PDB file of C-alpha atoms in Angstrom:
ATOM      1  CA  MET A   1      65.116  50.603  12.606  1.00 44.00           C
ATOM      2  CA  SER A   2      68.420  49.434  11.265  1.00 43.00           C
ATOM      3  CA  SER A   3      68.457  48.071   7.725  1.00 45.00           C
ATOM      4  CA  GLY A   4      71.225  45.567   8.458  1.00 46.00           C
ATOM      5  CA  GLY A   5      70.714  41.912   8.959  1.00 47.00           C
ATOM      6  CA  SER A   6      72.567  41.613  12.281  1.00 47.00           C
ATOM      7  CA  THR A   7      70.764  40.089  15.244  1.00 47.00           C
ATOM      8  CA  PRO A   8      70.240  42.475  18.179  1.00 47.00           C
ATOM      9  CA  GLN A   9      72.119  41.607  21.385  1.00 48.00           C
ATOM     10  CA  PHE A  10      70.736  42.292  24.879  1.00 46.00           C
ATOM     11  CA  GLY A  11      67.945  44.459  23.505  1.00 45.00           C
ATOM     12  CA  GLU A  12      70.204  46.654  21.307  1.00 47.00           C
ATOM     13  CA  ARG A  13      70.843  46.642  17.629  1.00 48.00           C
ATOM     14  CA  ALA A  14      74.237  45.508  16.493  1.00 52.00           C
ATOM     15  CA  GLU A  15      74.405  48.121  13.738  1.00 63.00           C
ATOM     16  CA  TYR A  16      73.531  51.852  13.741  1.00 67.00           C
ATOM     17  CA  GLY A  17      70.901  52.909  11.288  1.00 70.00           C
ATOM     18  CA  ALA A  18      70.729  56.152   9.343  1.00 68.00           C
ATOM     19  CA  GLU A  19      68.530  57.701  12.027  1.00 74.00           C
ATOM     20  CA  ASP A  20      70.579  56.443  14.984  1.00 80.00           C
ATOM     21  CA  VAL A  21      72.573  59.660  15.353  1.00 83.00           C
ATOM     22  CA  CYS A  22      72.301  62.587  17.739  1.00 85.00           C
ATOM     23  CA  TYR A  23      69.953  65.222  16.355  1.00 83.00           C
ATOM     24  CA  ARG A  24      72.343  67.933  17.504  1.00 84.00           C
ATOM     25  CA  HIS A  25      75.528  66.139  16.409  1.00 84.00           C
ATOM     26  CA  PRO A  26      74.799  64.216  13.184  1.00 80.00           C
ATOM     27  CA  GLY A  27      78.242  62.601  13.193  1.00 78.00           C
ATOM     28  CA  VAL A  28      77.789  60.960  16.618  1.00 81.00           C
ATOM     29  CA  PRO A  29      75.813  57.674  16.604  1.00 82.00           C
ATOM     30  CA  SER A  30      73.566  56.843  19.565  1.00 81.00           C
ATOM     31  CA  PHE A  31      70.656  54.626  20.565  1.00 78.00           C
ATOM     32  CA  THR A  32      69.523  56.826  23.491  1.00 84.00           C
ATOM     33  CA  LEU A  33      66.222  58.622  23.106  1.00 85.00           C
ATOM     34  CA  CYS A  34      64.935  61.684  24.972  1.00 83.00           C
ATOM     35  CA  GLN A  35      62.177  60.511  27.286  1.00 81.00           C
ATOM     36  CA  ARG A  36      60.069  63.584  26.511  1.00 80.00           C
ATOM     37  CA  CYS A  37      60.292  64.148  22.761  1.00 83.00           C
ATOM     38  CA  GLY A  38      61.780  60.825  21.571  1.00 81.00           C
ATOM     39  CA  ARG A  39      64.715  62.335  19.657  1.00 84.00           C
ATOM     40  CA  THR A  40      68.079  60.578  19.636  1.00 86.00           C
ATOM     41  CA  ILE A  41      70.730  62.232  21.809  1.00 86.00           C
ATOM     42  CA  CYS A  42      74.379  61.493  22.437  1.00 87.00           C
ATOM     43  CA  SER A  43      76.054  61.328  25.842  1.00 83.00           C
ATOM     44  CA  ASP A  44      77.102  64.997  25.625  1.00 83.00           C
ATOM     45  CA  CYS A  45      73.504  66.143  25.173  1.00 86.00           C
ATOM     46  CA  GLN A  46      71.920  63.990  27.854  1.00 83.00           C
ATOM     47  CA  THR A  47      70.603  65.427  31.122  1.00 84.00           C
ATOM     48  CA  ALA A  48      69.450  63.000  33.786  1.00 79.00           C
ATOM     49  CA  SER A  49      66.021  63.641  35.282  1.00 74.00           C
ATOM     50  CA  ALA A  50      63.466  61.853  37.419  1.00 65.00           C
ATOM     51  CA  VAL A  51      61.808  60.428  34.300  1.00 69.00           C
ATOM     52  CA  GLY A  52      65.038  59.515  32.480  1.00 77.00           C
ATOM     53  CA  VAL A  53      67.390  61.415  30.192  1.00 81.00           C
ATOM     54  CA  LEU A  54      66.239  64.578  28.437  1.00 84.00           C
ATOM     55  CA  CYS A  55      67.560  66.580  25.514  1.00 87.00           C
ATOM     56  CA  PRO A  56      68.668  70.222  26.015  1.00 86.00           C
ATOM     57  CA  GLU A  57      65.460  71.646  24.487  1.00 83.00           C
ATOM     58  CA  CYS A  58      63.228  69.587  26.768  1.00 83.00           C
ATOM     59  CA  VAL A  59      65.332  70.556  29.781  1.00 81.00           C
ATOM     60  CA  ARG A  60      64.789  74.248  28.959  1.00 79.00           C
ATOM     61  CA  ALA A  61      61.107  73.629  28.342  1.00 77.00           C
ATOM     62  CA  THR A  62      60.611  72.061  31.772  1.00 72.00           C
ATOM     63  CA  ARG A  63      62.348  74.924  33.594  1.00 70.00           C
ATOM     64  CA  PRO A  64      60.581  78.215  34.508  1.00 58.00           C
ATOM     65  CA  GLY A  65      60.957  80.788  31.756  1.00 54.00           C
ATOM     66  CA  ALA A  66      62.971  83.947  32.196  1.00 46.00           C
ATOM     67  CA  ALA A  67      59.847  86.089  32.297  1.00 47.00           C
ATOM     68  CA  GLU A  68      58.325  83.844  34.934  1.00 54.00           C
ATOM     69  CA  ARG A  69      61.485  83.958  37.045  1.00 53.00           C
ATOM     70  CA  VAL A  70      61.645  87.760  36.800  1.00 48.00           C
ATOM     71  CA  GLY A  71      57.973  88.024  37.673  1.00 53.00           C
ATOM     72  CA  ARG A  72      58.392  85.742  40.674  1.00 58.00           C
ATOM     73  CA  SER A  73      61.394  87.755  41.884  1.00 51.00           C
ATOM     74  CA  ALA A  74      59.435  90.980  41.500  1.00 50.00           C
ATOM     75  CA  ARG A  75      56.573  89.550  43.532  1.00 54.00           C
ATOM     76  CA  VAL A  76      58.947  88.445  46.288  1.00 50.00           C
ATOM     77  CA  MET A  77      60.592  91.879  46.410  1.00 47.00           C
ATOM     78  CA  SER A  78      57.188  93.544  46.473  1.00 49.00           C
ATOM     79  CA  ARG A  79      56.087  91.388  49.396  1.00 51.00           C
ATOM     80  CA  ARG A  80      59.299  92.176  51.247  1.00 49.00           C
ATOM     81  CA  ALA A  81      58.903  95.898  50.616  1.00 44.00           C
ATOM     82  CA  SER A  82      55.319  95.878  51.825  1.00 47.00           C
ATOM     83  CA  SER A  83      56.104  93.664  54.790  1.00 50.00           C
ATOM     84  CA  THR A  84      55.628  95.165  58.246  1.00 52.00           C
ATOM     85  CA  ASP A  85      59.230  94.146  58.954  1.00 69.00           C
ATOM     86  CA  ALA A  86      60.703  96.412  56.267  1.00 83.00           C
ATOM     87  CA  PRO A  87      62.427  99.367  58.025  1.00 90.00           C
ATOM     88  CA  VAL A  88      60.972 101.990  55.691  1.00 94.00           C
ATOM     89  CA  VAL A  89      61.063 104.741  58.335  1.00 95.00           C
ATOM     90  CA  THR A  90      64.786 104.243  58.872  1.00 95.00           C
ATOM     91  CA  TYR A  91      65.465 104.329  55.149  1.00 95.00           C
ATOM     92  CA  GLY A  92      63.173 107.334  54.750  1.00 95.00           C
ATOM     93  CA  ILE A  93      65.092 109.281  57.395  1.00 96.00           C
ATOM     94  CA  MET A  94      68.376 108.384  55.728  1.00 95.00           C
ATOM     95  CA  ILE A  95      67.107 109.540  52.330  1.00 95.00           C
ATOM     96  CA  LEU A  96      65.761 112.788  53.787  1.00 96.00           C
ATOM     97  CA  CYS A  97      69.063 113.514  55.533  1.00 94.00           C
ATOM     98  CA  ALA A  98      70.932 112.833  52.287  1.00 95.00           C
ATOM     99  CA  LEU A  99      68.683 115.201  50.315  1.00 96.00           C
ATOM    100  CA  VAL A 100      69.063 117.930  52.931  1.00 95.00           C
ATOM    101  CA  PHE A 101      72.833 117.429  52.900  1.00 94.00           C
ATOM    102  CA  VAL A 102      72.942 117.874  49.133  1.00 95.00           C
ATOM    103  CA  GLY A 103      70.951 121.089  49.548  1.00 94.00           C
ATOM    104  CA  GLN A 104      73.409 122.252  52.197  1.00 93.00           C
ATOM    105  CA  LEU A 105      76.303 121.620  49.831  1.00 94.00           C
ATOM    106  CA  LEU A 106      74.611 123.668  47.125  1.00 93.00           C
ATOM    107  CA  SER A 107      73.622 126.607  49.318  1.00 92.00           C
ATOM    108  CA  ASP A 108      74.569 127.886  52.766  1.00 92.00           C
ATOM    109  CA  THR A 109      71.061 129.294  53.016  1.00 93.00           C
ATOM    110  CA  VAL A 110      69.677 125.767  53.487  1.00 93.00           C
ATOM    111  CA  THR A 111      71.884 125.224  56.513  1.00 92.00           C
ATOM    112  CA  GLN A 112      71.064 128.609  58.006  1.00 92.00           C
ATOM    113  CA  THR A 113      67.356 128.009  57.487  1.00 92.00           C
ATOM    114  CA  LEU A 114      67.328 124.635  59.230  1.00 93.00           C
ATOM    115  CA  TRP A 115      69.925 124.872  62.023  1.00 93.00           C
ATOM    116  CA  TYR A 116      69.048 125.633  65.617  1.00 93.00           C
ATOM    117  CA  ALA A 117      70.433 128.001  68.243  1.00 92.00           C
ATOM    118  CA  PRO A 118      68.870 128.782  71.660  1.00 92.00           C
ATOM    119  CA  LEU A 119      68.277 132.305  70.345  1.00 90.00           C
ATOM    120  CA  TYR A 120      65.382 130.947  68.241  1.00 92.00           C
ATOM    121  CA  SER A 121      63.566 129.918  71.432  1.00 90.00           C
ATOM    122  CA  LEU A 122      63.552 133.415  72.898  1.00 88.00           C
ATOM    123  CA  PRO A 123      60.314 135.410  72.782  1.00 85.00           C
ATOM    124  CA  SER A 124      60.357 137.635  69.703  1.00 72.00           C
ATOM    125  CA  ASP A 125      60.241 140.887  71.658  1.00 66.00           C
ATOM    126  CA  LEU A 126      63.260 139.831  73.743  1.00 64.00           C
ATOM    127  CA  ALA A 127      65.473 138.274  71.081  1.00 53.00           C
ATOM    128  CA  GLY A 128      67.238 141.553  70.386  1.00 53.00           C
ATOM    129  CA  ALA A 129      67.406 144.026  67.560  1.00 46.00           C
ATOM    130  CA  GLY A 130      68.291 142.584  64.188  1.00 46.00           C
ATOM    131  CA  SER A 131      67.714 138.985  65.319  1.00 53.00           C
ATOM    132  CA  THR A 132      65.244 136.490  63.974  1.00 58.00           C
ATOM    133  CA  SER A 133      61.846 135.914  65.508  1.00 74.00           C
ATOM    134  CA  PHE A 134      60.695 133.033  67.683  1.00 84.00           C
ATOM    135  CA  GLU A 135      61.177 129.921  65.511  1.00 90.00           C
ATOM    136  CA  PRO A 136      60.675 126.763  67.616  1.00 89.00           C
ATOM    137  CA  TRP A 137      60.218 124.521  64.565  1.00 93.00           C
ATOM    138  CA  ARG A 138      63.970 124.618  64.101  1.00 94.00           C
ATOM    139  CA  MET A 139      64.141 122.164  67.007  1.00 94.00           C
ATOM    140  CA  LEU A 140      62.670 119.658  64.545  1.00 94.00           C
ATOM    141  CA  THR A 141      64.432 120.624  61.320  1.00 94.00           C
ATOM    142  CA  VAL A 142      67.863 120.525  62.939  1.00 93.00           C
ATOM    143  CA  MET A 143      67.632 116.743  63.376  1.00 93.00           C
ATOM    144  CA  PHE A 144      67.945 116.295  59.604  1.00 94.00           C
ATOM    145  CA  THR A 145      70.975 118.559  59.076  1.00 92.00           C
ATOM    146  CA  HIS A 146      74.713 117.868  59.105  1.00 91.00           C
ATOM    147  CA  SER A 147      77.916 119.831  58.810  1.00 89.00           C
ATOM    148  CA  PRO A 148      78.509 120.373  55.066  1.00 88.00           C
ATOM    149  CA  SER A 149      82.221 120.938  55.706  1.00 84.00           C
ATOM    150  CA  PHE A 150      82.731 117.535  57.365  1.00 82.00           C
ATOM    151  CA  PHE A 151      81.586 114.691  55.132  1.00 86.00           C
ATOM    152  CA  PHE A 152      82.212 112.034  57.786  1.00 87.00           C
ATOM    153  CA  HIS A 153      79.593 113.696  59.988  1.00 87.00           C
ATOM    154  CA  ILE A 154      76.698 112.435  57.891  1.00 91.00           C
ATOM    155  CA  LEU A 155      78.445 109.171  57.038  1.00 92.00           C
ATOM    156  CA  LEU A 156      78.923 108.194  60.681  1.00 90.00           C
ATOM    157  CA  ASN A 157      75.411 109.257  61.657  1.00 92.00           C
ATOM    158  CA  MET A 158      73.758 107.405  58.792  1.00 93.00           C
ATOM    159  CA  TYR A 159      75.859 104.304  59.409  1.00 93.00           C
ATOM    160  CA  ALA A 160      74.802 104.275  63.072  1.00 92.00           C
ATOM    161  CA  LEU A 161      71.167 104.752  62.035  1.00 94.00           C
ATOM    162  CA  TRP A 162      71.426 101.969  59.461  1.00 93.00           C
ATOM    163  CA  LEU A 163      73.119  99.691  61.988  1.00 91.00           C
ATOM    164  CA  PHE A 164      70.764 100.201  64.934  1.00 93.00           C
ATOM    165  CA  GLY A 165      67.693 101.944  63.531  1.00 93.00           C
ATOM    166  CA  ARG A 166      66.597  99.071  61.314  1.00 92.00           C
ATOM    167  CA  ASN A 167      66.609  96.535  64.149  1.00 91.00           C
ATOM    168  CA  LEU A 168      64.869  98.882  66.559  1.00 93.00           C
ATOM    169  CA  GLU A 169      62.188  99.750  63.998  1.00 94.00           C
ATOM    170  CA  GLN A 170      61.513  96.074  63.349  1.00 91.00           C
ATOM    171  CA  MET A 171      61.301  95.534  67.096  1.00 90.00           C
ATOM    172  CA  ILE A 172      58.852  98.316  68.025  1.00 92.00           C
ATOM    173  CA  GLY A 173      57.153  99.067  64.701  1.00 92.00           C
ATOM    174  CA  ARG A 174      57.251 101.910  62.191  1.00 93.00           C
ATOM    175  CA  VAL A 175      54.999 104.406  63.965  1.00 94.00           C
ATOM    176  CA  GLN A 176      56.637 104.016  67.350  1.00 95.00           C
ATOM    177  CA  PHE A 177      60.105 104.262  65.811  1.00 96.00           C
ATOM    178  CA  ALA A 178      59.164 107.477  64.017  1.00 96.00           C
ATOM    179  CA  VAL A 179      57.845 108.904  67.295  1.00 97.00           C
ATOM    180  CA  LEU A 180      61.004 107.817  69.088  1.00 97.00           C
ATOM    181  CA  TYR A 181      63.272 109.448  66.508  1.00 97.00           C
ATOM    182  CA  VAL A 182      61.372 112.745  66.585  1.00 97.00           C
ATOM    183  CA  PHE A 183      61.244 112.785  70.388  1.00 97.00           C
ATOM    184  CA  ALA A 184      64.966 112.042  70.652  1.00 96.00           C
ATOM    185  CA  GLY A 185      65.868 114.681  68.075  1.00 95.00           C
ATOM    186  CA  PHE A 186      63.686 117.213  69.882  1.00 96.00           C
ATOM    187  CA  GLY A 187      65.342 116.194  73.137  1.00 96.00           C
ATOM    188  CA  GLY A 188      68.723 116.950  71.595  1.00 95.00           C
ATOM    189  CA  ALA A 189      67.561 120.475  70.759  1.00 95.00           C
ATOM    190  CA  LEU A 190      66.256 120.845  74.322  1.00 96.00           C
ATOM    191  CA  GLY A 191      69.681 119.873  75.627  1.00 95.00           C
ATOM    192  CA  VAL A 192      71.230 122.693  73.598  1.00 94.00           C
ATOM    193  CA  MET A 193      68.506 125.086  74.699  1.00 94.00           C
ATOM    194  CA  PHE A 194      68.816 124.406  78.424  1.00 95.00           C
ATOM    195  CA  TRP A 195      72.614 124.627  78.326  1.00 94.00           C
ATOM    196  CA  ALA A 196      72.138 128.353  77.728  1.00 92.00           C
ATOM    197  CA  TYR A 197      71.087 128.612  81.388  1.00 92.00           C
ATOM    198  CA  VAL A 198      74.592 127.422  82.287  1.00 92.00           C
ATOM    199  CA  ASP A 199      76.462 129.258  79.540  1.00 90.00           C
ATOM    200  CA  PRO A 200      74.523 132.284  78.239  1.00 89.00           C
ATOM    201  CA  ASN A 201      77.171 132.777  75.555  1.00 87.00           C
ATOM    202  CA  SER A 202      75.825 129.666  73.789  1.00 88.00           C
ATOM    203  CA  LEU A 203      72.611 131.499  72.918  1.00 88.00           C
ATOM    204  CA  MET A 204      74.104 132.573  69.606  1.00 88.00           C
ATOM    205  CA  THR A 205      75.835 129.257  68.824  1.00 89.00           C
ATOM    206  CA  PRO A 206      74.033 127.350  66.019  1.00 90.00           C
ATOM    207  CA  THR A 207      73.899 123.571  66.027  1.00 91.00           C
ATOM    208  CA  VAL A 208      73.498 121.156  63.119  1.00 89.00           C
ATOM    209  CA  GLY A 209      73.268 117.421  63.027  1.00 80.00           C
ATOM    210  CA  ALA A 210      71.020 114.446  63.612  1.00 87.00           C
ATOM    211  CA  SER A 211      73.383 113.336  66.350  1.00 90.00           C
ATOM    212  CA  GLY A 212      70.893 114.012  69.141  1.00 92.00           C
ATOM    213  CA  ALA A 213      68.327 111.743  67.493  1.00 94.00           C
ATOM    214  CA  ILE A 214      70.981 109.122  66.711  1.00 95.00           C
ATOM    215  CA  PHE A 215      72.137 109.017  70.339  1.00 95.00           C
ATOM    216  CA  GLY A 216      68.484 108.713  71.299  1.00 95.00           C
ATOM    217  CA  VAL A 217      68.169 105.662  69.048  1.00 96.00           C
ATOM    218  CA  LEU A 218      71.290 104.150  70.630  1.00 95.00           C
ATOM    219  CA  ALA A 219      70.001 104.766  74.158  1.00 95.00           C
ATOM    220  CA  ALA A 220      66.607 103.333  73.210  1.00 95.00           C
ATOM    221  CA  THR A 221      68.289 100.227  71.806  1.00 94.00           C
ATOM    222  CA  LEU A 222      70.141  99.867  75.097  1.00 94.00           C
ATOM    223  CA  VAL A 223      66.860 100.008  77.034  1.00 94.00           C
ATOM    224  CA  ALA A 224      65.188  97.533  74.666  1.00 92.00           C
ATOM    225  CA  PHE A 225      68.083  95.054  74.884  1.00 91.00           C
ATOM    226  CA  ARG A 226      68.127  95.347  78.670  1.00 91.00           C
ATOM    227  CA  ALA A 227      64.389  94.620  78.800  1.00 89.00           C
ATOM    228  CA  ALA A 228      65.002  91.572  76.622  1.00 86.00           C
ATOM    229  CA  ARG A 229      67.751  90.433  79.056  1.00 86.00           C
ATOM    230  CA  ALA A 230      70.388  90.683  76.323  1.00 86.00           C
ATOM    231  CA  ASN A 231      74.029  91.532  76.964  1.00 86.00           C
ATOM    232  CA  ILE A 232      74.312  95.335  76.713  1.00 86.00           C
ATOM    233  CA  THR A 233      77.960  95.743  77.731  1.00 89.00           C
ATOM    234  CA  SER A 234      79.347  96.282  74.233  1.00 88.00           C
ATOM    235  CA  LEU A 235      76.639  98.771  73.281  1.00 89.00           C
ATOM    236  CA  ALA A 236      77.003 100.664  76.562  1.00 91.00           C
ATOM    237  CA  VAL A 237      80.754 100.970  76.003  1.00 92.00           C
ATOM    238  CA  LEU A 238      80.176 102.159  72.420  1.00 90.00           C
ATOM    239  CA  ILE A 239      77.767 104.863  73.586  1.00 91.00           C
ATOM    240  CA  ALA A 240      80.087 105.954  76.381  1.00 92.00           C
ATOM    241  CA  ILE A 241      83.094 106.259  74.052  1.00 90.00           C
ATOM    242  CA  ASN A 242      81.203 108.268  71.452  1.00 87.00           C
ATOM    243  CA  PHE A 243      79.739 110.549  74.102  1.00 89.00           C
ATOM    244  CA  ALA A 244      83.170 111.091  75.642  1.00 90.00           C
ATOM    245  CA  ILE A 245      84.560 112.184  72.272  1.00 85.00           C
ATOM    246  CA  GLY A 246      82.176 115.131  72.358  1.00 83.00           C
ATOM    247  CA  LEU A 247      83.676 116.263  75.671  1.00 85.00           C
ATOM    248  CA  ILE A 248      87.144 116.728  74.189  1.00 83.00           C
ATOM    249  CA  PRO A 249      87.992 120.475  74.206  1.00 78.00           C
ATOM    250  CA  GLY A 250      87.951 121.972  70.737  1.00 71.00           C
ATOM    251  CA  SER A 251      86.009 119.070  69.208  1.00 75.00           C
ATOM    252  CA  SER A 252      83.141 121.384  68.110  1.00 78.00           C
ATOM    253  CA  ILE A 253      80.712 118.607  68.973  1.00 84.00           C
ATOM    254  CA  SER A 254      77.482 119.431  70.768  1.00 88.00           C
ATOM    255  CA  TRP A 255      77.577 116.953  73.639  1.00 91.00           C
ATOM    256  CA  GLN A 256      74.550 118.794  75.025  1.00 92.00           C
ATOM    257  CA  ALA A 257      72.503 117.553  72.058  1.00 93.00           C
ATOM    258  CA  HIS A 258      73.865 114.033  72.556  1.00 94.00           C
ATOM    259  CA  LEU A 259      72.909 114.074  76.235  1.00 95.00           C
ATOM    260  CA  GLY A 260      69.435 115.476  75.594  1.00 95.00           C
ATOM    261  CA  GLY A 261      68.786 112.946  72.845  1.00 95.00           C
ATOM    262  CA  MET A 262      69.934 110.046  75.022  1.00 96.00           C
ATOM    263  CA  ILE A 263      67.748 111.060  77.963  1.00 96.00           C
ATOM    264  CA  VAL A 264      64.586 111.536  75.909  1.00 97.00           C
ATOM    265  CA  GLY A 265      65.263 108.475  73.741  1.00 96.00           C
ATOM    266  CA  ALA A 266      65.778 106.245  76.778  1.00 96.00           C
ATOM    267  CA  LEU A 267      62.665 107.579  78.534  1.00 97.00           C
ATOM    268  CA  THR A 268      60.538 107.114  75.405  1.00 97.00           C
ATOM    269  CA  MET A 269      61.735 103.557  74.982  1.00 96.00           C
ATOM    270  CA  GLN A 270      61.107 102.817  78.641  1.00 95.00           C
ATOM    271  CA  VAL A 271      57.487 103.932  78.237  1.00 96.00           C
ATOM    272  CA  MET A 272      57.112 101.668  75.204  1.00 95.00           C
ATOM    273  CA  VAL A 273      58.650  98.723  77.052  1.00 94.00           C
ATOM    274  CA  VAL A 274      56.575  99.098  80.222  1.00 94.00           C
ATOM    275  CA  LEU A 275      53.347  99.599  78.260  1.00 94.00           C
ATOM    276  CA  ARG A 276      54.015  97.131  75.467  1.00 90.00           C
ATOM    277  CA  GLY A 277      51.373  94.756  74.199  1.00 88.00           C
ATOM    278  CA  PRO A 278      47.981  95.157  72.482  1.00 88.00           C
ATOM    279  CA  ARG A 279      46.075  95.377  75.770  1.00 91.00           C
ATOM    280  CA  LYS A 280      48.023  98.471  76.831  1.00 92.00           C
ATOM    281  CA  ARG A 281      47.903 100.174  73.442  1.00 92.00           C
ATOM    282  CA  GLY A 282      45.520 102.920  74.560  1.00 94.00           C
ATOM    283  CA  VAL A 283      47.521 103.688  77.694  1.00 95.00           C
ATOM    284  CA  ARG A 284      50.749 103.653  75.667  1.00 95.00           C
ATOM    285  CA  ILE A 285      49.385 106.149  73.143  1.00 95.00           C
ATOM    286  CA  ALA A 286      48.143 108.396  75.942  1.00 96.00           C
ATOM    287  CA  ALA A 287      51.567 108.260  77.621  1.00 96.00           C
ATOM    288  CA  LEU A 288      53.374 109.175  74.397  1.00 96.00           C
ATOM    289  CA  VAL A 289      50.961 112.046  73.769  1.00 97.00           C
ATOM    290  CA  GLY A 290      51.640 113.204  77.305  1.00 97.00           C
ATOM    291  CA  MET A 291      55.371 113.097  76.631  1.00 97.00           C
ATOM    292  CA  ALA A 292      54.860 115.206  73.502  1.00 97.00           C
ATOM    293  CA  VAL A 293      52.985 117.802  75.551  1.00 97.00           C
ATOM    294  CA  VAL A 294      55.754 117.892  78.166  1.00 97.00           C
ATOM    295  CA  LEU A 295      58.462 118.298  75.491  1.00 97.00           C
ATOM    296  CA  ALA A 296      56.507 121.127  73.877  1.00 96.00           C
ATOM    297  CA  ALA A 297      56.098 122.804  77.265  1.00 96.00           C
ATOM    298  CA  LEU A 298      59.828 122.532  77.962  1.00 96.00           C
ATOM    299  CA  ALA A 299      60.513 124.206  74.615  1.00 94.00           C
ATOM    300  CA  CYS A 300      58.688 127.263  75.991  1.00 92.00           C
ATOM    301  CA  ALA A 301      60.856 127.476  79.105  1.00 92.00           C
ATOM    302  CA  TYR A 302      62.368 130.813  78.020  1.00 90.00           C
ATOM    303  CA  PHE A 303      58.920 132.353  78.324  1.00 89.00           C
ATOM    304  CA  VAL A 304      59.004 131.500  82.030  1.00 89.00           C
ATOM    305  CA  ALA A 305      62.657 132.069  82.921  1.00 88.00           C
ATOM    306  CA  LEU A 306      65.196 133.728  80.631  1.00 85.00           C
ATOM    307  CA  PRO A 307      68.714 132.302  80.429  1.00 84.00           C
ATOM    308  CA  LEU A 308      70.227 135.716  81.105  1.00 73.00           C
ATOM    309  CA  PRO A 309      69.035 139.167  82.040  1.00 59.00           C
ATOM    310  CA  ILE A 310      67.808 141.033  78.949  1.00 52.00           C
ATOM    311  CA  ALA A 311      67.387 144.758  79.168  1.00 44.00           C
TER     312      ALA A 311
END
């Protein structure tokens, strides 16, 4: 209370007392009290709230602490990461391709161990003296390799996968997207393999790149959008332009892998679209297993008919 003898006017004291100063600014008189702690605060220290004005300390005390905010953010990120919508397969493929690419930069042996040429699909006793044995697994490893001498090769492929793979994975689910990617990549290797029937000289030509699988993802996206009655014109034009680039003489691009990946990717997606839904889950799984068996059988085509006469 003020020690003066003045009469208060309109509920206020006419004179400031010794305690009627801001607790943070002792030289600034004020009659305003913090509604939470009761301390006197000046106009510069006041913060309006639903219960009246508060001092800076009470404002901080009523807000979530830093630890609480960090903990809440961590919980949100954890939920997002564990969500079924998180495209972890897409990101996993991108990380694996990046690690393989680093290995390719460090050693040519990595590239030579993982690339694919039709020669590796020949029966071991017919492959020729000094050649490697029958190694069909290269049809899988090749889909994670890129040209170490052309940095934009992996950049363009990973950008396309990031752009379209995430949405497609969220649309069809992680397991089905992983199956689609593997099938499409394997289809790309089959395209290279069967081209040897047309050009036997390509038997010895090695191929690297996830491009077959990427084109399979693009073709699958086209099928999915068409099933959803979305406009597919822009995507169809994009696919056509990129495929046409591979046909340019001297481009050193395996359009055969692109074509094989697109065909298998589109067929796989069509199966998933026609047999979508929980009631058709068993039939869908059986159909995809059947496709895997057919792809594996096609990989053994050289055992039935050789691409060229071998003495």
